[in-house]
């Protein structure tokens, strides 16, 4: 264990720092790091290098090369820079490379050098040029701050949703600040800058001077600033060689260290671990690296090569031409287990497991000692936690074996933490591999989350590894494998050296009916890449027509979209395509397209009936559909025309159409309606009142009610209304008028074609029994019983029923014998039935 701690360096009495190698870099750089613009993404992200010829006037004509490498030094992309001079490089949270040019234009590239987009930081930046830039990260996304040649700051808190904010002017600022950085306070981005011995804080509204609490006297200039990874702490390097460390709010001082070096450092970054009370800053000069904190002494390393520092959540990455290392504070669990002469439970358990493998009895002694102190559970937890913070797989295995050994002697130790740690370490070891090049620590992995890690593997086109991790961790298919396969398919359609048929077949064979995969999204990507035919082939595999049709319309394949919409049976979808076709095609082509699709034509007709009547008429004319055309003119005569002449003209057109359709009945009925309209207009002129638009029956009834019976009879003769119907109409109208005298005259005018039972029923409906009895006597024998019952003469009805010897009539009379007075009548019927049965 003492050999294992050989690279541990104490900083004060409470913390150790260690530096270990992540990778041996084989990237064969053609330039020194000092001659390049360098940007390295956090969380084990990629490294971008751009040789900076703009610093050397003689070499300004040489076009530099933008190179992107993985953290292990494997090349990811290389492209010749053909745009303007670049001032700064930086990575967004989505691992997009931001290249800030001198004219304020920011070019955005993907991990593989593919151009994504560009945006400008405004006209003021364009006019005054960019002196310096900072890319920073907040909870809202990746931000960008610009210092212009006019010594003004422009800031955007989120480059994904660009909203430029011009910061207030610093009074009396005539030259560039000696150093500056971005702070995030109360969810708002601020600028902190140093001008000589003075510090200024810029927010969206004002510029305010600030004073550092407890700063050593004699400072005439600040040379370097560093904000911590979490934006909670701030460090400043002064020209007196002092490093002031405090909170980012500038209200509290943590410590101050005199490094006895007054030369400005190349870089200064924070090196702290989450939930640790220790705070340390790493300062780099040409050939020296110093770790300082709240301790009188510092840790110093010699740099053999030009190096670059990358601040991380729990440490600092340091890379050079030949190596890539990680410097961090030793976690508490590791310190307690591996510290020399440690008697911590985890240290004893690790020794016990080693002795057990040697088959030594000391294993039992160590184990008993832990159990007597009741610290076995704590020992297992320490070993599990320490395993997570180890980079070497052999040490991880050793600690996990110790934890597994200790678990055997515990009755109720939950296995979840052990199993989860084994899974996490297997994932971490896989992505730390040299060929993958993502050196995440356990703390970074937990902060990043598995979903973001999978996104980054997909971004690097490491689809097999991403799928293996999903299957190993048993992630839900929609969140895991399906999502990755969809990304793979979107990448596949960009391979233009493969034929459309082969790409579509390969995607379908790989994806099949995988849940959560949308072929329409993949087809949209293919269309975006200019591969329209491939997009159409991919849409054939999309089971949801609602996803197919919008993209087909976007690709201007409207007729195919119409066919797909009709196949789906979704009328709303068909209407969407029809309206799109109507706007896209000329009228003739549109109608011809509809003729080839009967269902679409029928739906469009329904639409036109409510929205576009003239278009509907054109459709009928084009199809020579005279029957529907006649119906259209009939509806139009009532919907659009108010004048009788206009209606008659429209009806005449309808009648002509019906004759062409060989529908003589409809044509004759239309002509009758025309005659009726003319007659109704004449009646209104002569008699007054309202007749137009009444039906023939209502017209007759209105005439009778108005006392114009002769006219009603003449109208009935003109339109050949049957006598039975006319009698019914007259009977109903006279009863409504309660003109009983006229009704009686009418009943005696000639023999009733409808009989006299309706007279009885109508009179009883008007509650006039007296009049009803007059007509009951005139009812024929077959309806006599019913008429007598209607007027309430049950006894006479019984006599008639007995005389007729009709069982149905007898039963009908019996059903009306409800009161006590009808008892004799009921008995008479029963006796008549009995005599009939004897005979």
Coordinates of N, CA, C and O in Angstrom, one line a residue, residues 373-448:
X373 N -15.8 -4.3 16.5 CA -16.0 -2.8 16.5 C -17.4 -2.5 15.8 O -17.8 -1.3 15.8
X374 N -18.0 -3.5 15.3 CA -19.3 -3.3 14.6 C -19.2 -2.4 13.3 O -20.1 -1.6 13.0
X375 N -18.1 -2.6 12.6 CA -17.8 -1.7 11.5 C -17.7 -2.4 10.2 O -17.2 -1.9 9.2
X376 N -18.3 -3.6 10.1 CA -18.2 -4.4 8.9 C -19.0 -3.8 7.7 O -18.5 -3.7 6.6
X377 N -20.2 -3.3 8.1 CA -21.0 -2.7 7.0 C -20.3 -1.4 6.5 O -20.2 -1.2 5.3
X378 N -19.7 -0.6 7.4 CA -18.9 0.6 7.0 C -17.7 0.2 6.1 O -17.4 0.8 5.1
X379 N -17.1 -0.9 6.5 CA -15.9 -1.4 5.7 C -16.3 -1.8 4.3 O -15.6 -1.4 3.3
X380 N -17.4 -2.5 4.1 CA -17.9 -2.9 2.8 C -18.2 -1.6 2.0 O -17.8 -1.5 0.8
X381 N -18.9 -0.7 2.6 CA -19.3 0.5 1.9 C -18.0 1.3 1.5 O -18.0 1.9 0.4
X382 N -17.0 1.4 2.3 CA -15.8 2.1 2.0 C -15.1 1.5 0.8 O -14.6 2.2 -0.1
X383 N -15.0 0.1 0.8 CA -14.4 -0.5 -0.4 C -15.1 -0.3 -1.7 O -14.5 -0.1 -2.7
X384 N -16.5 -0.3 -1.6 CA -17.3 -0.1 -2.8 C -17.1 1.3 -3.3 O -16.8 1.6 -4.5
X385 N -17.1 2.3 -2.4 CA -16.9 3.7 -2.8 C -15.5 3.9 -3.3 O -15.3 4.6 -4.3
X386 N -14.5 3.4 -2.7 CA -13.1 3.6 -3.2 C -12.9 3.0 -4.5 O -12.2 3.5 -5.4
X387 N -13.6 1.8 -4.8 CA -13.4 1.2 -6.1 C -13.9 2.1 -7.2 O -13.3 2.1 -8.3
X388 N -14.9 2.9 -6.9 CA -15.5 3.8 -8.0 C -14.5 4.9 -8.3 O -14.5 5.4 -9.4
X389 N -13.6 5.3 -7.4 CA -12.7 6.4 -7.6 C -11.3 5.9 -8.2 O -10.4 6.7 -8.4
X390 N -11.2 4.6 -8.4 CA -9.9 4.1 -8.9 C -10.0 4.0 -10.4 O -11.0 3.7 -11.0
X391 N -8.8 4.4 -11.0 CA -8.7 4.4 -12.5 C -8.2 3.1 -13.0 O -8.6 2.6 -14.1
X392 N -7.4 2.4 -12.2 CA -6.8 1.1 -12.7 C -7.8 0.0 -12.4 O -8.3 -0.2 -11.3
X393 N -8.1 -0.9 -13.4 CA -9.0 -2.0 -13.2 C -8.6 -3.0 -12.2 O -9.4 -3.6 -11.5
X394 N -7.2 -3.2 -12.0 CA -6.8 -4.2 -11.0 C -7.1 -3.7 -9.6 O -7.5 -4.5 -8.8
X395 N -7.0 -2.4 -9.4 CA -7.3 -1.9 -8.0 C -8.8 -1.9 -7.8 O -9.3 -2.2 -6.7
X396 N -9.6 -1.7 -8.9 CA -11.1 -1.8 -8.8 C -11.4 -3.2 -8.4 O -12.3 -3.4 -7.4
X397 N -10.9 -4.2 -9.0 CA -11.2 -5.6 -8.7 C -10.8 -6.0 -7.3 O -11.5 -6.7 -6.6
X398 N -9.6 -5.5 -6.9 CA -9.2 -5.8 -5.6 C -10.1 -5.3 -4.5 O -10.5 -6.0 -3.5
X399 N -10.6 -4.0 -4.7 CA -11.5 -3.4 -3.7 C -12.9 -4.1 -3.7 O -13.5 -4.3 -2.7
X400 N -13.3 -4.4 -4.9 CA -14.6 -5.1 -5.0 C -14.6 -6.5 -4.5 O -15.6 -7.0 -3.9
X401 N -13.5 -7.2 -4.7 CA -13.4 -8.5 -4.1 C -13.4 -8.4 -2.5 O -14.0 -9.3 -1.9
X402 N -12.8 -7.4 -2.0 CA -12.8 -7.2 -0.6 C -14.2 -6.9 -0.1 O -14.7 -7.4 0.9
X403 N -15.0 -6.1 -0.8 CA -16.3 -5.8 -0.5 C -17.2 -7.0 -0.5 O -18.0 -7.3 0.3
X404 N -17.0 -7.8 -1.6 CA -17.8 -9.1 -1.7 C -17.4 -10.0 -0.6 O -18.3 -10.7 -0.1
X405 N -16.2 -10.1 -0.2 CA -15.7 -10.9 0.9 C -16.4 -10.5 2.2 O -16.9 -11.3 3.0
X406 N -16.5 -9.2 2.4 CA -17.1 -8.7 3.7 C -18.6 -8.9 3.7 O -19.2 -9.2 4.7
X407 N -19.2 -8.9 2.5 CA -20.7 -9.0 2.4 C -21.1 -10.4 2.9 O -22.2 -10.6 3.4
X408 N -20.2 -11.4 2.7 CA -20.5 -12.8 3.1 C -20.8 -12.9 4.6 O -21.5 -13.9 5.0
X409 N -20.3 -12.0 5.4 CA -20.4 -12.1 6.8 C -21.5 -11.1 7.4 O -21.6 -10.9 8.6
X410 N -22.3 -10.6 6.4 CA -23.4 -9.7 6.9 C -24.7 -10.3 6.5 O -24.8 -10.9 5.4
X411 N -25.7 -10.3 7.4 CA -26.9 -10.9 7.1 C -27.8 -10.1 6.2 O -28.5 -10.7 5.3
X412 N -27.9 -8.8 6.4 CA -28.9 -8.0 5.6 C -28.2 -6.8 4.9 O -28.7 -5.7 5.0
X413 N -27.1 -7.1 4.2 CA -26.5 -6.0 3.5 C -27.2 -5.9 2.1 O -27.1 -6.9 1.3
X414 N -27.8 -4.7 1.8 CA -28.4 -4.6 0.5 C -27.4 -4.7 -0.7 O -26.4 -4.0 -0.7
X415 N -27.7 -5.6 -1.7 CA -26.7 -5.7 -2.7 C -26.7 -4.7 -3.8 O -25.9 -4.6 -4.7
X416 N -27.7 -3.8 -3.7 CA -27.9 -2.8 -4.8 C -26.6 -1.9 -5.1 O -26.2 -1.8 -6.3
X417 N -26.0 -1.4 -4.0 CA -24.9 -0.5 -4.2 C -23.7 -1.3 -4.8 O -23.0 -0.7 -5.7
X418 N -23.5 -2.5 -4.4 CA -22.4 -3.3 -5.0 C -22.6 -3.6 -6.5 O -21.7 -3.4 -7.3
X419 N -23.8 -4.1 -6.8 CA -24.1 -4.4 -8.2 C -24.1 -3.2 -9.1 O -23.5 -3.2 -10.2
X420 N -24.6 -2.1 -8.6 CA -24.6 -0.8 -9.3 C -23.2 -0.4 -9.6 O -22.9 0.1 -10.7
X421 N -22.3 -0.5 -8.6 CA -20.9 0.0 -8.8 C -20.2 -0.9 -9.8 O -19.4 -0.4 -10.6
X422 N -20.5 -2.2 -9.7 CA -19.9 -3.1 -10.7 C -20.3 -2.7 -12.1 O -19.5 -2.7 -13.1
X423 N -21.6 -2.4 -12.3 CA -22.1 -2.0 -13.6 C -21.4 -0.7 -14.1 O -21.0 -0.6 -15.2
X424 N -21.4 0.3 -13.1 CA -20.8 1.6 -13.5 C -19.4 1.5 -13.9 O -18.9 2.1 -14.9
X425 N -18.6 0.7 -13.1 CA -17.2 0.6 -13.4 C -17.0 -0.2 -14.8 O -16.0 0.2 -15.5
X426 N -17.8 -1.1 -15.1 CA -17.7 -1.8 -16.4 C -17.9 -0.8 -17.5 O -17.2 -0.8 -18.5
X427 N -18.9 0.1 -17.3 CA -19.2 1.1 -18.4 C -18.0 2.1 -18.4 O -17.6 2.4 -19.5
X428 N -17.5 2.5 -17.3 CA -16.4 3.5 -17.3 C -15.2 2.9 -17.9 O -14.5 3.6 -18.7
X429 N -14.8 1.7 -17.6 CA -13.6 1.1 -18.2 C -13.8 0.9 -19.7 O -12.8 1.0 -20.4
X430 N -15.0 0.7 -20.2 CA -15.2 0.5 -21.6 C -15.0 1.9 -22.3 O -14.3 1.9 -23.4
X431 N -15.5 3.0 -21.7 CA -15.4 4.3 -22.4 C -14.0 4.9 -22.2 O -13.6 5.8 -23.0
X432 N -13.2 4.4 -21.2 CA -11.9 5.0 -21.0 C -10.9 4.3 -21.9 O -9.7 4.8 -21.9
X433 N -11.3 3.3 -22.6 CA -10.4 2.6 -23.5 C -9.7 3.6 -24.5 O -10.4 4.6 -24.9
X434 N -8.5 3.3 -24.8 CA -7.7 4.3 -25.7 C -8.5 4.6 -27.0 O -8.5 5.7 -27.5
X435 N -9.1 3.5 -27.6 CA -9.8 3.7 -28.8 C -11.1 4.5 -28.7 O -11.6 5.0 -29.7
X436 N -11.6 4.6 -27.5 CA -12.8 5.4 -27.3 C -12.5 6.8 -26.8 O -12.9 7.8 -27.3
X437 N -11.6 6.9 -25.8 CA -11.0 8.1 -25.4 C -12.0 9.1 -24.7 O -12.0 10.3 -25.0
X438 N -12.7 8.6 -23.7 CA -13.6 9.4 -22.9 C -13.2 9.1 -21.4 O -13.8 8.2 -20.8
X439 N -12.2 9.8 -20.9 CA -11.7 9.5 -19.5 C -12.5 10.0 -18.4 O -12.1 10.9 -17.6
X440 N -13.8 9.6 -18.3 CA -14.7 10.1 -17.2 C -14.3 9.5 -15.9 O -13.9 8.3 -15.8
X441 N -14.4 10.3 -14.8 CA -14.3 9.7 -13.5 C -15.7 9.3 -13.0 O -16.7 9.6 -13.7
X442 N -15.7 8.6 -11.9 CA -17.0 8.2 -11.4 C -17.9 9.4 -11.0 O -19.1 9.4 -11.4
X443 N -17.3 10.4 -10.4 CA -18.1 11.6 -10.1 C -18.7 12.3 -11.3 O -19.8 12.7 -11.4
X444 N -17.8 12.4 -12.3 CA -18.3 13.0 -13.6 C -19.3 12.2 -14.3 O -20.3 12.8 -14.8
X445 N -19.2 10.9 -14.2 CA -20.2 10.0 -14.8 C -21.6 10.1 -14.2 O -22.6 10.2 -14.9
X446 N -21.6 10.2 -12.9 CA -22.8 10.4 -12.1 C -23.5 11.8 -12.4 O -24.7 11.9 -12.5
X447 N -22.6 12.8 -12.5 CA -23.1 14.1 -12.8 C -23.6 14.2 -14.3 O -24.7 14.9 -14.6
X448 N -23.0 13.5 -15.2 CA -23.3 13.6 -16.6 C -24.6 12.8 -16.9 O -25.4 13.2 -17.8

